[in-house]
Amino acid sequence: MWSSPAVPPAELDVLVAGSGPAGLSAAAGCAAAGLRTALVAPSLRVWPATYCLWADELDAAAGPLGLDPAAAAARYSPTVVRTAAGGERRLARGYARLRNDVVHAAVLDRFRTSGGTVVTDRVTAVSGRTVVLAGGERLTARVVLDARGSGPGTAQQRAWGEVVAGPVPDLVPPGGALLMDWTALAAPGAPPAFLYGLPLDDGTVLLEATSLAARPPLPLPGLRDRLAALLAAYGLRPAGEAERVAIPLDGASRAAGTGTRLGAAAGLVHPATGYSVASSLRLGPQVAAALAEGRDPHVVVRAARPRTTAALLALGREVLLPLDAAATDAFFAAFFTLPDRAWSAYLDVGSPPPAVAAAMARVFAALSPAQRARLLGGVARGALRLTRAWAAGSGR
Ligand SMILES: Cc1cc2nc3c(=O)[nH]c(=O)nc-3n(C[C@H](O)[C@H](O)[C@H](O)COP(=O)(O)OP(=O)(O)OC[C@H]3O[C@@H](n4cnc5c(N)ncnc54)[C@H](O)[C@@H]3O)c2cc1C
């Protein structure tokens, strides 16, 4: 520890670049583990995006971060999926929305009270153990953790969200979450998009028109217009600021040699869903423990995203990308007939490869022969594309 937390000490153990979920959780973990830690970030504003994860993922991440799981998130039950092919399915697995203000404040407080130093600046270059700041200053640390987010990628998840007065029981189950409704936004010839909906703490409801994955990404105005048509049909009016979602699904990772990468910068984003918050919150304290015990943090990061799992999930995304709305609907109708354990494994970048491969095989088996034939064509094309991208050193 050092006496003046406003100024980083000459001898830093850890320097963290970026204060998203990945950077902040790692910085707090490192400081709490007694490591002399500095966090470089252009600002420490509360994360503005609506961040969701599965309730069990929140419970697993909360303890090591010192979070009270009851305060850290709103929980939903049931979690509903609707498809034209399979009707409404109520998943037993609970869903949760982070209370960003609570989580951000708690994790930042843990960092500060453990002696961490905030440096308000941008990192312009990382060279080995030295970081160059936009202000020209150089900081050196035993370890640099790079959590500056990912590049833009060629495939993205996109969504347009509006807040409306609640409840809206015809769309979002009271007390529950609408994970996916592939029927609500369906229109002849329109690209696949589903409705996502969550009750918020003030009684309003967030509704989002979401394109799960598209290359090139769907333009946001198209999603906005499809949501507007749905709201008009239900007599609902936007009551707040719109949420615009753009999540790179195959964003190039930051160049090697820039320290240990974390979160989206390390490709911890799920290749098909864009989710990474749960894995980032889980990883921060694990990396901190490794550093405090003198272990190699790269090993921990690699274990959080086994390569073969990442390759299988990337292939899964490539297979989904060319599907039209009807085929996507049928795919998710089949996907959610799997036991919770099977589809949950597919949604986690940290799952062992056999669990992901088994989930893929089970979805395949649950599809009709015509759908299977279509998917097989996608597997061949997807594998070819990924092989080329990996050979060129890009793509996830
Ligand atoms: C609207 C929206 C909703 C989303 N919803 C979900 C969700 O429900 N669940 C989920 O898992 N994911 C969701 N995502 C995806 C989410 O963005 C990522 O999962 C998550 O933010 C990645 O965290 P991260 O800490 O790795 O990177 P980021 O959140 O991108 O954080 C990177 C940080 O680095 C800082 N930074 C950048 N450059 C520099 C620099 N040069 N020097 C210093 N600091 C720098 C940035 O200011 C930023 O604070 C959503 C994204 C959006 C946009």
Short mmCIF file of C-alpha atoms and ligand atoms in Angstrom, two decimals:
data_model
loop_
_atom_site.label_atom_id
_atom_site.label_comp_id
_atom_site.label_asym_id
_atom_site.label_seq_id
_atom_site.Cartn_x
_atom_site.Cartn_y
_atom_site.Cartn_z
CA MET A 1 0.00 0.00 0.00
CA TRP A 2 1.09 3.57 -0.42
CA SER A 3 0.28 6.68 1.47
CA SER A 4 -1.15 8.89 -1.22
CA PRO A 5 -3.71 7.05 -3.35
CA ALA A 6 -4.05 10.11 -5.60
CA VAL A 7 -0.61 9.49 -7.08
CA PRO A 8 0.52 6.08 -8.26
CA PRO A 9 3.65 4.87 -6.53
CA ALA A 10 6.86 4.52 -8.49
CA GLU A 11 6.71 0.76 -8.01
CA LEU A 12 3.37 -0.56 -9.19
CA ASP A 13 2.48 -4.23 -9.08
CA VAL A 14 -0.45 -3.95 -11.46
CA LEU A 15 -1.66 -1.36 -13.92
CA VAL A 16 -5.16 -1.86 -15.33
CA ALA A 17 -6.25 -0.05 -18.50
CA GLY A 18 -10.01 0.42 -18.86
CA SER A 19 -12.82 0.66 -16.30
CA GLY A 20 -15.55 -1.46 -17.91
CA PRO A 21 -16.76 -4.54 -16.01
CA ALA A 22 -13.56 -6.42 -16.87
CA GLY A 23 -11.09 -3.72 -15.86
CA LEU A 24 -12.85 -2.52 -12.74
CA SER A 25 -13.40 -6.01 -11.32
CA ALA A 26 -9.77 -6.96 -11.92
CA ALA A 27 -8.49 -3.70 -10.45
CA ALA A 28 -10.60 -4.11 -7.31
CA GLY A 29 -9.51 -7.73 -6.96
CA CYS A 30 -5.85 -6.82 -7.29
CA ALA A 31 -6.03 -3.96 -4.82
CA ALA A 32 -8.01 -6.10 -2.36
CA ALA A 33 -5.33 -8.78 -2.66
CA GLY A 34 -2.78 -6.24 -1.43
CA LEU A 35 -1.20 -5.51 -4.80
CA ARG A 36 -0.15 -1.94 -5.54
CA THR A 37 -2.65 -1.22 -8.29
CA ALA A 38 -3.44 1.71 -10.55
CA LEU A 39 -6.47 1.98 -12.82
CA VAL A 40 -6.12 4.16 -15.91
CA ALA A 41 -9.45 5.22 -17.38
CA PRO A 42 -10.70 8.30 -19.22
CA SER A 43 -13.68 8.46 -16.86
CA LEU A 44 -15.22 6.54 -13.99
CA ARG A 45 -18.84 7.05 -14.97
CA VAL A 46 -21.31 4.31 -14.13
CA TRP A 47 -21.63 1.85 -17.03
CA PRO A 48 -24.52 3.18 -19.12
CA ALA A 49 -25.65 -0.06 -20.82
CA THR A 50 -28.28 -2.43 -19.47
CA TYR A 51 -26.20 -5.44 -18.41
CA CYS A 52 -27.85 -8.79 -17.89
CA LEU A 53 -26.60 -12.22 -16.97
CA TRP A 54 -28.02 -15.43 -15.57
CA ALA A 55 -28.92 -15.33 -11.88
CA ASP A 56 -26.59 -18.24 -11.08
CA GLU A 57 -23.73 -16.42 -12.83
CA LEU A 58 -24.37 -13.38 -10.67
CA ASP A 59 -24.34 -15.52 -7.52
CA ALA A 60 -21.03 -17.09 -8.56
CA ALA A 61 -19.40 -13.72 -9.27
CA ALA A 62 -20.77 -11.75 -6.32
CA GLY A 63 -18.85 -13.30 -3.41
CA PRO A 64 -15.31 -12.90 -4.76
CA LEU A 65 -16.13 -9.28 -5.72
CA GLY A 66 -17.54 -8.52 -2.28
CA LEU A 67 -20.99 -7.80 -3.73
CA ASP A 68 -24.29 -8.37 -1.99
CA PRO A 69 -26.12 -10.45 -4.64
CA ALA A 70 -29.53 -9.27 -3.42
CA ALA A 71 -28.64 -5.61 -3.95
CA ALA A 72 -26.46 -6.05 -7.03
CA ALA A 73 -29.19 -7.09 -9.43
CA ALA A 74 -32.89 -7.33 -10.16
CA ARG A 75 -33.91 -10.95 -10.61
CA TYR A 76 -36.52 -12.30 -12.97
CA SER A 77 -38.60 -15.43 -13.03
CA PRO A 78 -39.83 -16.91 -15.29
CA THR A 79 -37.49 -16.42 -18.23
CA VAL A 80 -39.63 -16.69 -21.33
CA VAL A 81 -38.76 -17.66 -24.90
CA ARG A 82 -41.40 -17.49 -27.66
CA THR A 83 -41.06 -18.93 -31.13
CA ALA A 84 -43.58 -19.57 -33.90
CA ALA A 85 -42.32 -23.15 -34.19
CA GLY A 86 -42.36 -24.02 -30.49
CA GLY A 87 -44.79 -21.61 -28.81
CA GLU A 88 -44.00 -20.18 -25.37
CA ARG A 89 -41.39 -21.85 -23.21
CA ARG A 90 -40.75 -20.90 -19.58
CA LEU A 91 -37.16 -21.57 -18.60
CA ALA A 92 -36.43 -22.54 -15.02
CA ARG A 93 -33.09 -20.70 -15.09
CA GLY A 94 -33.46 -17.25 -13.55
CA TYR A 95 -32.26 -14.12 -15.34
CA ALA A 96 -30.84 -10.99 -13.73
CA ARG A 97 -30.16 -7.36 -14.57
CA LEU A 98 -27.18 -5.71 -12.91
CA ARG A 99 -27.96 -2.60 -10.93
CA ASN A 100 -25.03 -0.82 -12.51
CA ASP A 101 -25.03 2.03 -9.99
CA VAL A 102 -24.84 -0.39 -7.05
CA VAL A 103 -22.25 -2.71 -8.60
CA HIS A 104 -20.06 0.06 -10.00
CA ALA A 105 -20.06 1.95 -6.69
CA ALA A 106 -19.34 -1.19 -4.63
CA VAL A 107 -16.49 -2.40 -6.82
CA LEU A 108 -14.96 1.05 -7.13
CA ASP A 109 -15.23 1.49 -3.36
CA ARG A 110 -13.48 -1.85 -2.84
CA PHE A 111 -10.70 -0.66 -5.15
CA ARG A 112 -10.28 2.68 -3.44
CA THR A 113 -10.54 1.49 0.14
CA SER A 114 -7.96 -1.20 -0.64
CA GLY A 115 -5.51 1.54 -1.62
CA GLY A 116 -5.95 1.54 -5.41
CA THR A 117 -5.11 4.67 -7.38
CA VAL A 118 -7.22 6.06 -10.21
CA VAL A 119 -5.37 7.80 -13.03
CA THR A 120 -7.81 9.77 -15.18
CA ASP A 121 -6.23 9.51 -18.62
CA ARG A 122 -6.12 7.37 -21.75
CA VAL A 123 -3.54 4.74 -22.51
CA THR A 124 -2.00 5.41 -25.89
CA ALA A 125 0.54 2.61 -25.97
CA VAL A 126 1.62 -0.41 -24.00
CA SER A 127 5.13 -1.66 -24.41
CA GLY A 128 6.03 -4.55 -22.20
CA ARG A 129 5.64 -3.34 -18.63
CA THR A 130 5.41 0.33 -19.56
CA VAL A 131 2.25 2.22 -20.39
CA VAL A 132 2.25 5.56 -22.17
CA LEU A 133 -0.59 7.94 -21.28
CA ALA A 134 -2.19 10.55 -23.53
CA GLY A 135 -0.82 13.19 -21.19
CA GLY A 136 2.68 11.97 -22.07
CA GLU A 137 3.41 10.34 -18.71
CA ARG A 138 4.83 6.81 -18.54
CA LEU A 139 3.88 4.32 -15.87
CA THR A 140 5.59 1.03 -15.25
CA ALA A 141 4.12 -1.94 -13.45
CA ARG A 142 5.11 -5.53 -12.86
CA VAL A 143 1.99 -6.53 -14.82
CA VAL A 144 -0.22 -4.60 -17.23
CA LEU A 145 -3.85 -5.74 -17.56
CA ASP A 146 -5.44 -4.46 -20.74
CA ALA A 147 -9.24 -4.19 -20.49
CA ARG A 148 -9.85 -1.48 -23.09
CA GLY A 149 -12.64 -3.35 -24.91
CA SER A 150 -12.60 -4.94 -28.34
CA GLY A 151 -12.34 -3.73 -31.91
CA PRO A 152 -15.50 -3.20 -34.02
CA GLY A 153 -15.66 -6.65 -35.68
CA THR A 154 -17.47 -7.57 -38.89
CA ALA A 155 -20.47 -9.25 -37.23
CA GLN A 156 -22.43 -7.50 -34.53
CA GLN A 157 -25.41 -7.85 -32.29
CA ARG A 158 -27.56 -4.76 -32.60
CA ALA A 159 -30.65 -3.63 -30.74
CA TRP A 160 -32.87 -0.61 -30.36
CA GLY A 161 -34.56 -0.29 -26.99
CA GLU A 162 -37.30 1.92 -25.62
CA VAL A 163 -38.69 2.25 -22.12
CA VAL A 164 -42.49 2.19 -21.84
CA ALA A 165 -44.93 2.45 -18.95
CA GLY A 166 -45.45 -0.98 -17.39
CA PRO A 167 -46.60 -3.58 -16.87
CA VAL A 168 -47.03 -5.00 -20.36
CA PRO A 169 -48.23 -8.52 -19.53
CA ASP A 170 -49.11 -9.38 -23.14
CA LEU A 171 -45.42 -9.11 -24.00
CA VAL A 172 -43.36 -9.45 -20.81
CA PRO A 173 -44.44 -11.87 -18.08
CA PRO A 174 -45.05 -10.05 -14.76
CA GLY A 175 -41.94 -10.47 -12.60
CA GLY A 176 -40.22 -12.27 -15.42
CA ALA A 177 -37.95 -11.55 -18.35
CA LEU A 178 -38.72 -11.92 -22.03
CA LEU A 179 -35.44 -13.38 -23.26
CA MET A 180 -36.49 -13.79 -26.88
CA ASP A 181 -39.77 -13.46 -28.73
CA TRP A 182 -39.16 -14.31 -32.37
CA THR A 183 -42.84 -13.81 -33.24
CA ALA A 184 -43.41 -10.22 -32.10
CA LEU A 185 -41.38 -8.42 -34.78
CA ALA A 186 -41.85 -10.90 -37.60
CA ALA A 187 -42.62 -9.32 -40.98
CA PRO A 188 -42.49 -10.82 -44.48
CA GLY A 189 -38.94 -10.69 -45.88
CA ALA A 190 -37.55 -8.88 -42.84
CA PRO A 191 -34.20 -10.04 -41.41
CA PRO A 192 -34.39 -12.07 -38.17
CA ALA A 193 -35.01 -9.97 -35.06
CA PHE A 194 -36.53 -10.76 -31.70
CA LEU A 195 -38.19 -8.77 -28.96
CA TYR A 196 -36.40 -8.63 -25.60
CA GLY A 197 -38.15 -7.22 -22.55
CA LEU A 198 -37.39 -6.53 -18.89
CA PRO A 199 -39.33 -4.80 -16.14
CA LEU A 200 -37.21 -2.03 -14.59
CA ASP A 201 -37.07 -1.03 -10.93
CA ASP A 202 -39.35 2.00 -11.38
CA GLY A 203 -42.24 -0.01 -12.86
CA THR A 204 -41.42 0.80 -16.47
CA VAL A 205 -40.50 -1.88 -18.99
CA LEU A 206 -37.54 -1.95 -21.37
CA LEU A 207 -38.40 -3.39 -24.78
CA GLU A 208 -35.70 -3.99 -27.37
CA ALA A 209 -35.84 -5.01 -31.02
CA THR A 210 -32.72 -7.16 -31.29
CA SER A 211 -30.73 -8.60 -34.13
CA LEU A 212 -28.84 -11.44 -32.46
CA ALA A 213 -26.03 -11.57 -35.02
CA ALA A 214 -25.63 -10.13 -38.49
CA ARG A 215 -22.77 -9.49 -40.90
CA PRO A 216 -22.88 -6.70 -41.89
CA PRO A 217 -24.71 -5.54 -38.76
CA LEU A 218 -28.35 -4.52 -39.22
CA PRO A 219 -28.79 -0.74 -39.38
CA LEU A 220 -30.24 0.57 -36.11
CA PRO A 221 -33.00 2.66 -37.78
CA GLY A 222 -34.56 -0.53 -39.17
CA LEU A 223 -34.73 -2.02 -35.66
CA ARG A 224 -36.07 1.26 -34.29
CA ASP A 225 -38.86 1.27 -36.88
CA ARG A 226 -39.81 -2.35 -36.21
CA LEU A 227 -40.01 -1.63 -32.49
CA ALA A 228 -42.02 1.55 -33.13
CA ALA A 229 -44.56 -0.45 -35.18
CA LEU A 230 -44.92 -2.97 -32.34
CA LEU A 231 -45.34 -0.23 -29.72
CA ALA A 232 -48.00 1.44 -31.87
CA ALA A 233 -49.85 -1.87 -32.25
CA TYR A 234 -49.96 -2.23 -28.45
CA GLY A 235 -50.77 1.43 -27.81
CA LEU A 236 -47.42 1.96 -26.05
CA ARG A 237 -45.35 5.12 -26.12
CA PRO A 238 -41.59 5.54 -25.48
CA ALA A 239 -41.13 7.14 -22.07
CA GLY A 240 -37.40 7.75 -21.85
CA GLU A 241 -34.13 7.68 -23.67
CA ALA A 242 -33.60 5.00 -26.31
CA GLU A 243 -30.93 2.35 -25.72
CA ARG A 244 -28.73 1.60 -28.73
CA VAL A 245 -26.88 -1.68 -28.62
CA ALA A 246 -23.96 -2.59 -30.87
CA ILE A 247 -21.81 -5.49 -29.67
CA PRO A 248 -18.94 -6.77 -31.84
CA LEU A 249 -19.13 -10.55 -32.00
CA ASP A 250 -15.82 -11.15 -33.77
CA GLY A 251 -13.91 -8.02 -32.76
CA ALA A 252 -10.19 -8.40 -33.27
CA SER A 253 -8.36 -8.66 -29.98
CA ARG A 254 -5.77 -6.07 -29.10
CA ALA A 255 -2.32 -6.78 -30.45
CA ALA A 256 -0.17 -9.25 -28.58
CA GLY A 257 2.51 -7.71 -26.41
CA THR A 258 0.10 -5.29 -24.77
CA GLY A 259 0.02 -7.03 -21.44
CA THR A 260 -2.54 -9.52 -20.23
CA ARG A 261 -5.84 -8.85 -21.95
CA LEU A 262 -9.12 -9.14 -20.09
CA GLY A 263 -12.83 -9.01 -20.98
CA ALA A 264 -13.80 -8.00 -24.50
CA ALA A 265 -10.15 -7.10 -25.20
CA ALA A 266 -9.30 -10.78 -24.62
CA GLY A 267 -12.14 -12.11 -26.78
CA LEU A 268 -14.16 -13.18 -23.77
CA VAL A 269 -17.30 -12.05 -25.59
CA HIS A 270 -19.63 -14.92 -26.47
CA PRO A 271 -19.36 -15.21 -30.28
CA ALA A 272 -23.10 -15.64 -30.78
CA THR A 273 -24.76 -13.68 -27.96
CA GLY A 274 -22.24 -10.88 -27.35
CA TYR A 275 -22.39 -11.47 -23.59
CA SER A 276 -19.22 -11.06 -21.54
CA VAL A 277 -20.19 -9.31 -18.34
CA ALA A 278 -20.63 -12.49 -16.28
CA SER A 279 -17.32 -13.97 -17.38
CA SER A 280 -15.53 -10.65 -16.82
CA LEU A 281 -16.90 -10.23 -13.30
CA ARG A 282 -15.88 -13.81 -12.54
CA LEU A 283 -12.42 -13.44 -14.05
CA GLY A 284 -11.25 -10.26 -12.30
CA PRO A 285 -10.80 -11.78 -8.83
CA GLN A 286 -9.32 -14.95 -10.35
CA VAL A 287 -6.64 -12.97 -12.15
CA ALA A 288 -5.98 -11.02 -8.97
CA ALA A 289 -5.55 -14.24 -6.97
CA ALA A 290 -3.12 -15.59 -9.57
CA LEU A 291 -1.03 -12.41 -9.45
CA ALA A 292 -1.03 -12.32 -5.67
CA GLU A 293 0.17 -15.94 -5.59
CA GLY A 294 2.83 -15.37 -8.25
CA ARG A 295 1.04 -17.48 -10.88
CA ASP A 296 0.84 -16.58 -14.57
CA PRO A 297 -2.41 -14.63 -15.20
CA HIS A 298 -2.43 -15.74 -18.87
CA VAL A 299 -3.17 -19.26 -17.72
CA VAL A 300 -6.26 -18.07 -15.85
CA VAL A 301 -7.48 -16.03 -18.83
CA ARG A 302 -6.94 -18.93 -21.23
CA ALA A 303 -8.89 -21.24 -18.92
CA ALA A 304 -11.79 -18.74 -18.88
CA ARG A 305 -12.13 -19.19 -22.65
CA PRO A 306 -10.85 -22.53 -23.87
CA ARG A 307 -9.74 -22.19 -27.50
CA THR A 308 -11.72 -25.13 -28.76
CA THR A 309 -14.86 -23.80 -27.08
CA ALA A 310 -14.31 -20.41 -28.72
CA ALA A 311 -13.85 -22.10 -32.10
CA LEU A 312 -17.03 -24.16 -31.71
CA LEU A 313 -19.04 -21.12 -30.64
CA ALA A 314 -17.65 -19.07 -33.53
CA LEU A 315 -18.70 -21.86 -35.87
CA GLY A 316 -22.15 -21.81 -34.26
CA ARG A 317 -22.39 -18.09 -34.99
CA GLU A 318 -21.32 -18.57 -38.61
CA VAL A 319 -24.04 -21.20 -39.03
CA LEU A 320 -26.69 -18.84 -37.62
CA LEU A 321 -25.69 -15.79 -39.67
CA PRO A 322 -27.17 -16.81 -43.05
CA LEU A 323 -30.45 -18.17 -41.61
CA ASP A 324 -33.64 -16.31 -42.50
CA ALA A 325 -36.26 -15.41 -39.90
CA ALA A 326 -38.22 -18.68 -40.16
CA ALA A 327 -35.09 -20.85 -39.90
CA THR A 328 -33.78 -18.79 -36.96
CA ASP A 329 -37.13 -19.20 -35.21
CA ALA A 330 -37.00 -22.97 -35.76
CA PHE A 331 -33.39 -23.07 -34.51
CA PHE A 332 -34.27 -21.41 -31.19
CA ALA A 333 -37.43 -23.47 -30.80
CA ALA A 334 -35.16 -26.54 -30.96
CA PHE A 335 -32.37 -24.97 -28.87
CA PHE A 336 -34.64 -24.38 -25.89
CA THR A 337 -36.05 -27.92 -25.94
CA LEU A 338 -32.62 -28.96 -24.65
CA PRO A 339 -32.25 -29.52 -20.91
CA ASP A 340 -31.18 -26.31 -19.09
CA ARG A 341 -27.75 -27.75 -18.45
CA ALA A 342 -27.14 -28.35 -22.17
CA TRP A 343 -28.18 -24.94 -23.52
CA SER A 344 -26.56 -23.18 -20.55
CA ALA A 345 -23.23 -24.78 -21.46
CA TYR A 346 -23.57 -23.39 -24.97
CA LEU A 347 -24.09 -19.87 -23.62
CA ASP A 348 -20.85 -19.81 -21.60
CA VAL A 349 -17.47 -19.14 -23.25
CA GLY A 350 -15.86 -20.93 -20.31
CA SER A 351 -17.63 -24.27 -20.89
CA PRO A 352 -15.56 -27.34 -21.65
CA PRO A 353 -15.54 -28.11 -25.41
CA PRO A 354 -17.31 -31.48 -25.06
CA ALA A 355 -20.29 -29.80 -23.33
CA VAL A 356 -20.57 -27.24 -26.14
CA ALA A 357 -20.19 -29.88 -28.85
CA ALA A 358 -22.85 -32.01 -27.13
CA ALA A 359 -25.28 -29.06 -27.04
CA MET A 360 -24.66 -28.44 -30.75
CA ALA A 361 -25.26 -32.10 -31.56
CA ARG A 362 -28.49 -32.13 -29.55
CA VAL A 363 -29.88 -29.04 -31.29
CA PHE A 364 -29.01 -30.61 -34.62
CA ALA A 365 -30.84 -33.78 -33.65
CA ALA A 366 -33.91 -31.78 -32.57
CA LEU A 367 -34.27 -30.10 -35.99
CA SER A 368 -36.26 -31.37 -38.96
CA PRO A 369 -34.35 -33.11 -41.82
CA ALA A 370 -34.75 -30.03 -44.05
CA GLN A 371 -33.44 -27.74 -41.30
CA ARG A 372 -30.52 -30.09 -40.68
CA ALA A 373 -29.57 -30.07 -44.35
CA ARG A 374 -29.60 -26.30 -44.33
CA LEU A 375 -27.47 -26.15 -41.20
CA LEU A 376 -24.92 -28.57 -42.64
CA GLY A 377 -24.37 -26.27 -45.62
CA GLY A 378 -23.81 -23.45 -43.11
CA VAL A 379 -21.29 -25.54 -41.17
CA ALA A 380 -19.19 -26.11 -44.29
CA ARG A 381 -19.29 -22.44 -45.33
CA GLY A 382 -18.71 -21.23 -41.76
CA ALA A 383 -15.74 -23.53 -41.23
CA LEU A 384 -14.19 -22.32 -44.47
CA ARG A 385 -14.68 -18.67 -43.54
CA LEU A 386 -13.24 -19.12 -40.06
CA THR A 387 -10.27 -21.09 -41.36
CA ARG A 388 -9.47 -18.25 -43.76
CA ALA A 389 -9.97 -15.60 -41.05
CA TRP A 390 -7.75 -17.43 -38.58
CA ALA A 391 -5.09 -18.01 -41.25
CA ALA A 392 -5.14 -14.25 -41.89
CA GLY A 393 -4.79 -13.66 -38.14
CA SER A 394 -8.23 -12.08 -37.69
CA GLY A 395 -11.69 -13.22 -36.70
CA ARG A 396 -13.04 -15.04 -33.72
C1 LIG B 1 -26.25 -1.25 -24.78
C2 LIG B 1 -25.46 -2.50 -24.52
C3 LIG B 1 -26.02 -3.53 -23.77
C4 LIG B 1 -25.27 -4.67 -23.49
N1 LIG B 1 -25.85 -5.64 -22.75
C5 LIG B 1 -25.09 -6.70 -22.35
C6 LIG B 1 -25.65 -7.67 -21.48
O1 LIG B 1 -26.82 -7.60 -21.12
N2 LIG B 1 -24.85 -8.66 -21.04
C7 LIG B 1 -23.53 -8.78 -21.44
O2 LIG B 1 -22.84 -9.68 -21.00
N3 LIG B 1 -23.01 -7.87 -22.31
C8 LIG B 1 -23.76 -6.84 -22.76
N4 LIG B 1 -23.23 -5.92 -23.60
C9 LIG B 1 -21.89 -6.10 -24.11
C10 LIG B 1 -20.94 -5.31 -23.20
O3 LIG B 1 -20.51 -4.12 -23.78
C11 LIG B 1 -19.72 -5.97 -22.97
O4 LIG B 1 -20.08 -7.28 -22.61
C12 LIG B 1 -18.92 -5.32 -21.82
O5 LIG B 1 -19.08 -3.94 -21.73
C13 LIG B 1 -17.48 -5.59 -22.06
O6 LIG B 1 -16.80 -5.20 -20.91
P1 LIG B 1 -15.26 -4.86 -20.94
O7 LIG B 1 -14.94 -4.33 -19.59
O8 LIG B 1 -14.49 -5.99 -21.47
O9 LIG B 1 -15.13 -3.70 -22.03
P2 LIG B 1 -15.83 -2.29 -22.09
O10 LIG B 1 -17.10 -2.28 -21.34
O11 LIG B 1 -15.86 -1.93 -23.54
O12 LIG B 1 -14.85 -1.34 -21.31
C14 LIG B 1 -13.67 -0.85 -21.90
C15 LIG B 1 -13.27 0.35 -21.08
O13 LIG B 1 -11.98 0.78 -21.53
C16 LIG B 1 -12.00 2.19 -21.64
N5 LIG B 1 -10.98 2.54 -22.63
C17 LIG B 1 -11.06 2.44 -23.97
N6 LIG B 1 -9.91 2.88 -24.52
C18 LIG B 1 -9.11 3.24 -23.50
C19 LIG B 1 -7.79 3.76 -23.43
N7 LIG B 1 -7.09 4.00 -24.55
N8 LIG B 1 -7.26 4.00 -22.23
C20 LIG B 1 -7.94 3.75 -21.09
N9 LIG B 1 -9.21 3.27 -21.09
C21 LIG B 1 -9.78 3.02 -22.29
C22 LIG B 1 -13.41 2.54 -22.08
O14 LIG B 1 -13.70 3.87 -21.75
C23 LIG B 1 -14.22 1.55 -21.26
O15 LIG B 1 -14.54 2.05 -20.00
C24 LIG B 1 -23.95 -4.78 -23.95
C25 LIG B 1 -23.40 -3.74 -24.70
C26 LIG B 1 -24.14 -2.62 -24.99
C27 LIG B 1 -23.51 -1.54 -25.81
#
